[in-house]
Tab-separated table of N, CA and C in Angstrom:
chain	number	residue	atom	x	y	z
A	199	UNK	N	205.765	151.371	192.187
A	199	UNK	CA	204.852	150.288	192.382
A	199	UNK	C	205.245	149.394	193.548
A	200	UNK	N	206.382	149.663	194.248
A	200	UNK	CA	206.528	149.351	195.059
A	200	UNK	C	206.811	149.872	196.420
A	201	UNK	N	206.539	149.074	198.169
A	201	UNK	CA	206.153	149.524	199.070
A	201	UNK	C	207.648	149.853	199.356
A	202	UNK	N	208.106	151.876	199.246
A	202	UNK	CA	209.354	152.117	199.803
A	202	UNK	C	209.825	151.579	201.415
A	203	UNK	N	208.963	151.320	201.918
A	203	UNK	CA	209.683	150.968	203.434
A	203	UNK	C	210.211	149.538	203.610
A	204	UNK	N	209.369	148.274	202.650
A	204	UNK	CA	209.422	147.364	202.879
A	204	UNK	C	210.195	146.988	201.681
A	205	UNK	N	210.156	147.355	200.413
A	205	UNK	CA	210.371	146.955	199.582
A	205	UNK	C	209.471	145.950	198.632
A	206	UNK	N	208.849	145.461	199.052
A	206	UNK	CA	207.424	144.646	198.488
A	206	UNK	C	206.586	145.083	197.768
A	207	UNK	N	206.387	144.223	196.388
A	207	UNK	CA	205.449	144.860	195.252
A	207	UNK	C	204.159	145.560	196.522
A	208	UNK	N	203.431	146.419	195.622
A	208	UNK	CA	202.265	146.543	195.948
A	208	UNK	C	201.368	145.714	195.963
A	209	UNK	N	200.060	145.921	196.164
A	209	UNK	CA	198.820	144.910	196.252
A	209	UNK	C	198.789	144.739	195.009
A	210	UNK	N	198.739	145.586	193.885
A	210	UNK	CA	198.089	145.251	192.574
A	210	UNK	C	199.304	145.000	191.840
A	211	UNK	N	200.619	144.998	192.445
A	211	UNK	CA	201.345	144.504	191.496
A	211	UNK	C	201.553	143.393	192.046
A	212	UNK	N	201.294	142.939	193.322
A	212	UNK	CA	201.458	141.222	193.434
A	212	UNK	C	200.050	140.809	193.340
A	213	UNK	N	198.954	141.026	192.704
A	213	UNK	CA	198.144	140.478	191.382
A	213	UNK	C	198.422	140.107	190.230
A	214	UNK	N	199.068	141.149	189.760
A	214	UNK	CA	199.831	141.157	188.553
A	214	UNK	C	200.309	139.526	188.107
A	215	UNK	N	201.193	139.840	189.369
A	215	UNK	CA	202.768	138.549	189.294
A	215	UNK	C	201.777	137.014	189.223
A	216	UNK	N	200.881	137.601	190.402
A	216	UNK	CA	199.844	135.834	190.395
A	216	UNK	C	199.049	135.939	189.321
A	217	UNK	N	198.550	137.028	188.785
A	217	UNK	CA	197.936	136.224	187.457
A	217	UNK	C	198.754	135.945	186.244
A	218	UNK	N	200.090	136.825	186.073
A	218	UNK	CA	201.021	136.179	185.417
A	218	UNK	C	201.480	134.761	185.217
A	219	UNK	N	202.160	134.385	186.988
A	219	UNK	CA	202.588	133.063	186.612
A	219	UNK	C	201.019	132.066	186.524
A	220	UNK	N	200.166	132.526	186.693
A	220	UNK	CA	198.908	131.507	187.008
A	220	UNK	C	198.631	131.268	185.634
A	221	UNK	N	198.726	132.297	184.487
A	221	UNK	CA	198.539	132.514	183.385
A	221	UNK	C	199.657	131.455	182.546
A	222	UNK	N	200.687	131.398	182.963
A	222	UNK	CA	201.988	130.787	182.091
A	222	UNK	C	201.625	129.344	182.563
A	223	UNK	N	201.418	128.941	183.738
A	223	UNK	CA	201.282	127.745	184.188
A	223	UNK	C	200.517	126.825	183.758
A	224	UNK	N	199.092	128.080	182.955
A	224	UNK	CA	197.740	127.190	182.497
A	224	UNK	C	197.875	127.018	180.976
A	225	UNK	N	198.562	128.071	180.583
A	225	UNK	CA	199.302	128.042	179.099
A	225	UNK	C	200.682	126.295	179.060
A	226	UNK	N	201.477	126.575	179.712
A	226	UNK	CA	202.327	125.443	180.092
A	226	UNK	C	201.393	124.135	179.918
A	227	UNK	N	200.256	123.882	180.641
A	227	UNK	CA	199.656	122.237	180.771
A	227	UNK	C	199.070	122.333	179.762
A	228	UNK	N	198.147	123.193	178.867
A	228	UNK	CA	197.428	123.276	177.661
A	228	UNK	C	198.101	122.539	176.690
A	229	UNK	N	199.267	123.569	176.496
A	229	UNK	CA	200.225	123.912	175.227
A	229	UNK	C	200.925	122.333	175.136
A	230	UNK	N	201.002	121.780	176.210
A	230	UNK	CA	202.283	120.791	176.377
A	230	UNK	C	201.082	119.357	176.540
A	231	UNK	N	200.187	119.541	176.784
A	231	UNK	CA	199.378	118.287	176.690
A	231	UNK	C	198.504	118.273	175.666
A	232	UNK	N	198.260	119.696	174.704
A	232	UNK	CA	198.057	119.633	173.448
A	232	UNK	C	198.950	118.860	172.243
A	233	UNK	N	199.998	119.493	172.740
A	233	UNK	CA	201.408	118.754	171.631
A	233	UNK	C	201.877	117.398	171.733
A	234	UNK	N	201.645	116.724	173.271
A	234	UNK	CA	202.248	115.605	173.308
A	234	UNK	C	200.860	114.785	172.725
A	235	UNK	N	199.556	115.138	172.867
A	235	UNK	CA	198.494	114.536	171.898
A	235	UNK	C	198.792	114.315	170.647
A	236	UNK	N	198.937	115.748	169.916
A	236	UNK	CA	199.086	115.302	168.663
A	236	UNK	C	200.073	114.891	168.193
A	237	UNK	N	201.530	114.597	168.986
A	237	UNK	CA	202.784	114.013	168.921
A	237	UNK	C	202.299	112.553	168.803
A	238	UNK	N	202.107	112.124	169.432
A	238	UNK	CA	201.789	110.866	170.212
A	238	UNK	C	200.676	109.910	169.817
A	239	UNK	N	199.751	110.478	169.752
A	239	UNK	CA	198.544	109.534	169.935
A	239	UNK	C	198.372	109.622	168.455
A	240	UNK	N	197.365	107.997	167.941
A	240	UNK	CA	197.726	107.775	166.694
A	240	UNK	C	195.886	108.745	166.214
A	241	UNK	N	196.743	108.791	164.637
A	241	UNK	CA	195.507	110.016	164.332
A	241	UNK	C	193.461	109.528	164.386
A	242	UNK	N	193.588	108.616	163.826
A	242	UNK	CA	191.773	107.735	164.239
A	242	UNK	C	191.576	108.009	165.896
A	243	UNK	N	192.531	107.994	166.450
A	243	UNK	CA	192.062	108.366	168.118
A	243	UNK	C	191.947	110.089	167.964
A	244	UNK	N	192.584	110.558	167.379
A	244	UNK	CA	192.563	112.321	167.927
A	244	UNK	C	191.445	112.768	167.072
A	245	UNK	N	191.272	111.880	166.186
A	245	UNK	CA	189.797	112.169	164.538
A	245	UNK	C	188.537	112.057	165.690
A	246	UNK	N	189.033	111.147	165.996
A	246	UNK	CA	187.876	110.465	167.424
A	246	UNK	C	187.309	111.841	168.580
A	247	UNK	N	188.260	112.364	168.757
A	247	UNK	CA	187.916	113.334	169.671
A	247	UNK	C	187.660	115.002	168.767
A	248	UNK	N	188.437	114.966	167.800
A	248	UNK	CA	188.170	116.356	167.284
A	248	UNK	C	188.361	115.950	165.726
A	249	UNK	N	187.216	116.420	165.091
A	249	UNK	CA	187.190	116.349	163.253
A	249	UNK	C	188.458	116.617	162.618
A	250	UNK	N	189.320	117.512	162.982
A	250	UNK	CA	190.227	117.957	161.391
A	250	UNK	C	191.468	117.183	161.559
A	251	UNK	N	191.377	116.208	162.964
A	251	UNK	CA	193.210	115.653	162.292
A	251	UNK	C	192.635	114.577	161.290
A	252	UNK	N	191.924	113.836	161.508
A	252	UNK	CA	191.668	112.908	159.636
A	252	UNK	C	191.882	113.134	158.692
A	253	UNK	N	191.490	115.319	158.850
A	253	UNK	CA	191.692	115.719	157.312
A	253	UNK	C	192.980	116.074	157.041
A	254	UNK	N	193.839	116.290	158.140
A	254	UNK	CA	195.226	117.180	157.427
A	254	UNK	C	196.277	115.564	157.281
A	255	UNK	N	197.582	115.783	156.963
A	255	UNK	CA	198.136	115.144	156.517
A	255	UNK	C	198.929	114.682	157.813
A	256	UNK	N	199.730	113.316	158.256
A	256	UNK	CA	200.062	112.988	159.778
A	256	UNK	C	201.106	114.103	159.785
A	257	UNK	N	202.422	114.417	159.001
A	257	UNK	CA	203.367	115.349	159.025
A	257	UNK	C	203.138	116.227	159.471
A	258	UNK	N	201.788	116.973	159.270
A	258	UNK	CA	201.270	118.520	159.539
A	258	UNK	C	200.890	118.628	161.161
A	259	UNK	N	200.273	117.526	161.400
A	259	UNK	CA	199.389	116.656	162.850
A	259	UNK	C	200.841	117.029	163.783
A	260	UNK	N	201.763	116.184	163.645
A	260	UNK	CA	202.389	115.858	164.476
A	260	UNK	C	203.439	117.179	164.851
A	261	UNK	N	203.972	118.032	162.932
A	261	UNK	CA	204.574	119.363	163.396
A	261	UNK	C	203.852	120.814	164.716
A	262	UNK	N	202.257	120.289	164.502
A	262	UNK	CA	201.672	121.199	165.046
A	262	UNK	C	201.643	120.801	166.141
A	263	UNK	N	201.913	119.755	166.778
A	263	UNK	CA	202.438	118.625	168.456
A	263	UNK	C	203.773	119.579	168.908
A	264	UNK	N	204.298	119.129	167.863
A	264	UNK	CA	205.846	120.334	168.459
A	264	UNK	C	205.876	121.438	168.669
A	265	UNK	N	205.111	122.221	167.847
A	265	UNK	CA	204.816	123.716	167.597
A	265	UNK	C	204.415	123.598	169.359
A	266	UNK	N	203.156	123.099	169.420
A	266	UNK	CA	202.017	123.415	170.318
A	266	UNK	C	203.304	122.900	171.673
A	267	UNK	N	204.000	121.724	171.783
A	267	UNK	CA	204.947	121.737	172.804
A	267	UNK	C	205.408	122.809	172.993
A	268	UNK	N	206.137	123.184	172.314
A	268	UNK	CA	207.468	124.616	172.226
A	268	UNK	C	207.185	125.568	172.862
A	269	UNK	N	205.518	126.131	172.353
A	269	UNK	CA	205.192	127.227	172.719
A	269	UNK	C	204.970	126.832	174.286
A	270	UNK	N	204.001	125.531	174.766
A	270	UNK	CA	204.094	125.681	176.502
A	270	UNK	C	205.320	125.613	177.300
A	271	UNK	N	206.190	125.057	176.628
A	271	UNK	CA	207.884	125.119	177.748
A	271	UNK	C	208.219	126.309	177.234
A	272	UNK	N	208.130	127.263	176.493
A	272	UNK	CA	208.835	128.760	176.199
A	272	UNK	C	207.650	129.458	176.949
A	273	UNK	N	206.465	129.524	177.288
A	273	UNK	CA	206.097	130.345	178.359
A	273	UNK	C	206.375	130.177	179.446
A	274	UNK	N	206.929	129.146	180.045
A	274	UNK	CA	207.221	129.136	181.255
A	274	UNK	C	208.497	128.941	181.502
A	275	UNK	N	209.001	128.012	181.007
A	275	UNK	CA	210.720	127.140	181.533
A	275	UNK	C	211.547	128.750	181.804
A	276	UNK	N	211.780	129.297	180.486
A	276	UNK	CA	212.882	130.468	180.400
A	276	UNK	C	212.417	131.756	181.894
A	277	UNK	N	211.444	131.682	181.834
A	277	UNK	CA	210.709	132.894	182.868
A	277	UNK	C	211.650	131.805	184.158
A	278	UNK	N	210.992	130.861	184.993
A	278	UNK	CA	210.778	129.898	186.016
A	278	UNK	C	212.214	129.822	186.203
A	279	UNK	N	213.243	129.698	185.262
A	279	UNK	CA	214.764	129.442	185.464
A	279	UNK	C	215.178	130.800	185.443
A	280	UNK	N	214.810	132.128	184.798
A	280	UNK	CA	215.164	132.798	184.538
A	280	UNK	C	216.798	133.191	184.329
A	281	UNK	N	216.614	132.059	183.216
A	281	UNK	CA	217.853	131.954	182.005
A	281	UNK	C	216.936	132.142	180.959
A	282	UNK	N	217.776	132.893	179.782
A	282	UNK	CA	216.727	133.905	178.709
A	282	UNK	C	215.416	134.139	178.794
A	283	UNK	N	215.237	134.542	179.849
A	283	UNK	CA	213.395	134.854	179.890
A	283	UNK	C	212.707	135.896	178.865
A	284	UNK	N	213.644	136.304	178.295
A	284	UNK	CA	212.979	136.997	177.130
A	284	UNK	C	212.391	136.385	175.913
A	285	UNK	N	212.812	134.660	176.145
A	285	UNK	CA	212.298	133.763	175.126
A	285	UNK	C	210.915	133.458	175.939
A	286	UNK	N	210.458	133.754	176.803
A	286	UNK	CA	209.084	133.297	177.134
A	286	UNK	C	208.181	135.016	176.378
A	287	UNK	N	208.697	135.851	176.105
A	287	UNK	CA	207.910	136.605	175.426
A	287	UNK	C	207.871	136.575	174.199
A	288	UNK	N	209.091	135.523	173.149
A	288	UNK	CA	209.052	135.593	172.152
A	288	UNK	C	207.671	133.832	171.985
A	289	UNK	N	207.838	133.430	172.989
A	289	UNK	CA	207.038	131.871	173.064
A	289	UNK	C	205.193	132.414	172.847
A	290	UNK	N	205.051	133.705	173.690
A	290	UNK	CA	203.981	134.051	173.858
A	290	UNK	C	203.438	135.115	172.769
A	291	UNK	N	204.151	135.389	171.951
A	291	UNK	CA	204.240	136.173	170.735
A	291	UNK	C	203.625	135.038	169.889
A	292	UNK	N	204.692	133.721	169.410
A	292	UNK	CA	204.160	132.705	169.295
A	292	UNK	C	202.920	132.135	169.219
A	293	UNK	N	202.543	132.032	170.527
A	293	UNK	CA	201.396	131.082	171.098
A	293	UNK	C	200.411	132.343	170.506
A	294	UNK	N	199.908	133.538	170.690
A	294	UNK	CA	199.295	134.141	170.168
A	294	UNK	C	199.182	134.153	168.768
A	295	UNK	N	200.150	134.091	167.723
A	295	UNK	CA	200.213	134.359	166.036
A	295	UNK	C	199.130	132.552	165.810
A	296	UNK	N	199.912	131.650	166.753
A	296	UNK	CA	199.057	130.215	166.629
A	296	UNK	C	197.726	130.185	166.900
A	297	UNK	N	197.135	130.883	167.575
A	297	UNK	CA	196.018	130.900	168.174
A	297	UNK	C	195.123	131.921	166.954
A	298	UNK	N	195.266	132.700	166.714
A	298	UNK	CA	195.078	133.602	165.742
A	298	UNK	C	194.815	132.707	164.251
A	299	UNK	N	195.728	131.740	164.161
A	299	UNK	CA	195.882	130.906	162.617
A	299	UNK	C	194.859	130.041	163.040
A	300	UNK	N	195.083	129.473	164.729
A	300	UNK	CA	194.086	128.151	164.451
A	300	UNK	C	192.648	128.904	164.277
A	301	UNK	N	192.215	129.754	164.726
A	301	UNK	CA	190.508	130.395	164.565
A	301	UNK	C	190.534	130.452	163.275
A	302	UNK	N	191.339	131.319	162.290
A	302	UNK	CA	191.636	131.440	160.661
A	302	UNK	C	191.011	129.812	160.414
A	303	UNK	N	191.775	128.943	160.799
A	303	UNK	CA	191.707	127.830	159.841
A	303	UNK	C	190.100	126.957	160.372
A	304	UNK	N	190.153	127.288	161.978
A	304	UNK	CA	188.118	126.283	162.036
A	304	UNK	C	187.152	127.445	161.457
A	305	UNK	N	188.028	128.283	161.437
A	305	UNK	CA	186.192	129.012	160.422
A	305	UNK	C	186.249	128.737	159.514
A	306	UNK	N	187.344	128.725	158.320
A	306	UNK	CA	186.895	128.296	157.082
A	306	UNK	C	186.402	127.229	156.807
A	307	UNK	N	187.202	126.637	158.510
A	307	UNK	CA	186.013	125.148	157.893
A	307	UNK	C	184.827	124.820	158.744
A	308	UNK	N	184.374	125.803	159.191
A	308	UNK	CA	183.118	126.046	159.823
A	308	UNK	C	182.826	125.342	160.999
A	309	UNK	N	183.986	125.063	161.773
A	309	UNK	CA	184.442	124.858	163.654
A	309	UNK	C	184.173	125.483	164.270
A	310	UNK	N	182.716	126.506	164.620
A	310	UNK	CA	182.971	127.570	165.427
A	310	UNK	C	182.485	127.005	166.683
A	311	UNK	N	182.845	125.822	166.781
A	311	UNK	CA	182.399	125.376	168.217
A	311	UNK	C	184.158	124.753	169.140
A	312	UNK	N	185.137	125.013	168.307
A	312	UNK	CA	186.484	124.812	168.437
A	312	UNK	C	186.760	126.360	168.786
A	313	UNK	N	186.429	127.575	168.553
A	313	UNK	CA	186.565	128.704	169.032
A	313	UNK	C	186.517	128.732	170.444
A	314	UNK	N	185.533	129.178	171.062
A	314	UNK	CA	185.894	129.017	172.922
A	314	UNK	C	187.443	128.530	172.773
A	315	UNK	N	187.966	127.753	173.098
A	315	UNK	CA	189.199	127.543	173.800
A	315	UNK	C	190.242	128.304	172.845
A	316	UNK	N	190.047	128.422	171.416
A	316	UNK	CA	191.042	129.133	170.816
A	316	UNK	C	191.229	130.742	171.434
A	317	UNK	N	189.735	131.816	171.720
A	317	UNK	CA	189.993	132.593	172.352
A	317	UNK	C	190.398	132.883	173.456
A	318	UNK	N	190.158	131.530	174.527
A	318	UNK	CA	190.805	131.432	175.761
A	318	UNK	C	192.308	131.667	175.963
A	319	UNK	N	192.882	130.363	174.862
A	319	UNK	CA	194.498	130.344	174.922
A	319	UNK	C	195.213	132.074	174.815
A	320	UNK	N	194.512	132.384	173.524
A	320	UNK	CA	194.621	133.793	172.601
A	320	UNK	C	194.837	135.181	173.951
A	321	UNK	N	193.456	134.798	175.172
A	321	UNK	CA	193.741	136.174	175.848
A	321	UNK	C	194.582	135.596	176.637
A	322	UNK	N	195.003	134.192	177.537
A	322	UNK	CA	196.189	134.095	178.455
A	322	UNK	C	197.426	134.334	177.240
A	323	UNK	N	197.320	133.855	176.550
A	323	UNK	CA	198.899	134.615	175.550
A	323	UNK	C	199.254	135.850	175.617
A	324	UNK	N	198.278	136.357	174.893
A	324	UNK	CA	198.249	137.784	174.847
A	324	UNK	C	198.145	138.543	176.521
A	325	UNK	N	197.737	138.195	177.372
A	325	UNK	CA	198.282	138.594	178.912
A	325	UNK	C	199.620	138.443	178.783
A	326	UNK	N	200.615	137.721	178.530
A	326	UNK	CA	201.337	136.848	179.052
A	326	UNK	C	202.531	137.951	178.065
A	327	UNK	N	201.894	138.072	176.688
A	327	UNK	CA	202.860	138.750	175.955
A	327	UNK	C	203.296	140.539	176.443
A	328	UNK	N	201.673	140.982	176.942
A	328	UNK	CA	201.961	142.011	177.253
A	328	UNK	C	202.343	142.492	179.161
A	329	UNK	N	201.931	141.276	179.466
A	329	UNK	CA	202.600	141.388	181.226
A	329	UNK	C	204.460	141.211	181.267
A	330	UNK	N	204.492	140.379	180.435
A	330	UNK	CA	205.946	140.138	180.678
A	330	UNK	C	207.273	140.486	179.636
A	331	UNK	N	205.902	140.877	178.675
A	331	UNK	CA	206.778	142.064	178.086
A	331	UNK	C	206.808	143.573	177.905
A	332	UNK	N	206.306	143.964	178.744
A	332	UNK	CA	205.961	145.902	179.298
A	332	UNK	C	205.711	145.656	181.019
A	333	UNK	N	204.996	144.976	181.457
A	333	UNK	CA	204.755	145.169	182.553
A	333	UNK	C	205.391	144.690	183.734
A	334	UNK	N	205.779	143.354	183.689
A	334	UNK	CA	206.731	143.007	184.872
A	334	UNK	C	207.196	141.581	184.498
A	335	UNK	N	208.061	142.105	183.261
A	335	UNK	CA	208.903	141.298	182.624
A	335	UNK	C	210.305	140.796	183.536
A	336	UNK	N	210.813	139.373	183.522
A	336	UNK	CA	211.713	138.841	184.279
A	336	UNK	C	212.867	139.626	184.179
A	337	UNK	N	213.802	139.454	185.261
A	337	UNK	CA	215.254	140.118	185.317
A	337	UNK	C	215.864	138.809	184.968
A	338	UNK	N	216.866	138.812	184.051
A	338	UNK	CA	217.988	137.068	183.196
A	338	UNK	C	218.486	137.318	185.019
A	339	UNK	N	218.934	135.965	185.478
A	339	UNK	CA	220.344	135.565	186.113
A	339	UNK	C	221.220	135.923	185.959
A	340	UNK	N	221.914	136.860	186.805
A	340	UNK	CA	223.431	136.853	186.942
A	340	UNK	C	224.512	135.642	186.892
């Protein structure tokens, strides 16, 4: 996949790489300005913008802030430093099983207008799980 004379990915594997990191980057601001919301901001403001934090309990609100942090600095930080970058495939393993639960949980309660962005996150994850973990997964630092 790469150019023997020059050494340089190919054309379609430096696609690859840009929709990879373009992919981790948009996962990164989501994930991390999702979490510091529900970290942060008090719950009548987030009820305000979306129905179900009123209903769950603040403990649950705020664990799913961290969750939702974790997963955007583990798709990117570990890759970007490439110190354990194999934790950005376990982040995106993650971010996918979350994405998967949150659709589970607005259908039962009949959110299907909270879908769009859940399938959005779901296919950059799932890119993200299977680019960088089969396809052009990071080399760790020496």
């Amino acid at each position: 996949m790469s150019n023997t004379a020059t050494g340089l990915p190919a054309p379609q594997g430096k696609l690859l790489l840009i929709g990879l990191w373009s992919a981790q980057v948009l996962l990164f601001i989501a994930f991390t300005l999702f979490g510091c919301m529900k970290f942060f901001m008090p719950v009548d403001q987030l009820a305000a913008m979306w129905v179900w934090p009123g209903d769950v309990p603040a403990w649950f609100l705020r664990l799913m802030g961290i969750i939702d942090f974790a997963g955007g600095v583990g798709v990117l930080l570990p890759a970007l430093t490439r110190s354990q970058p194999r934790l950005t495939v376990l982040a995106a393993l993650g971010c996918v099983l979350l994405q998967i639960t949150a659709m589970i949980f607005h259908l039962s309660r009949g959110e299907a207008s909270a879908l769009p962005l859940n399938v959005i996150l779901l296919a950059l994850s799932a890119f993200i799980l299977w680019g960088r973990g089969k396809r052009a997964p990071i080399t760790p630092r020496q």
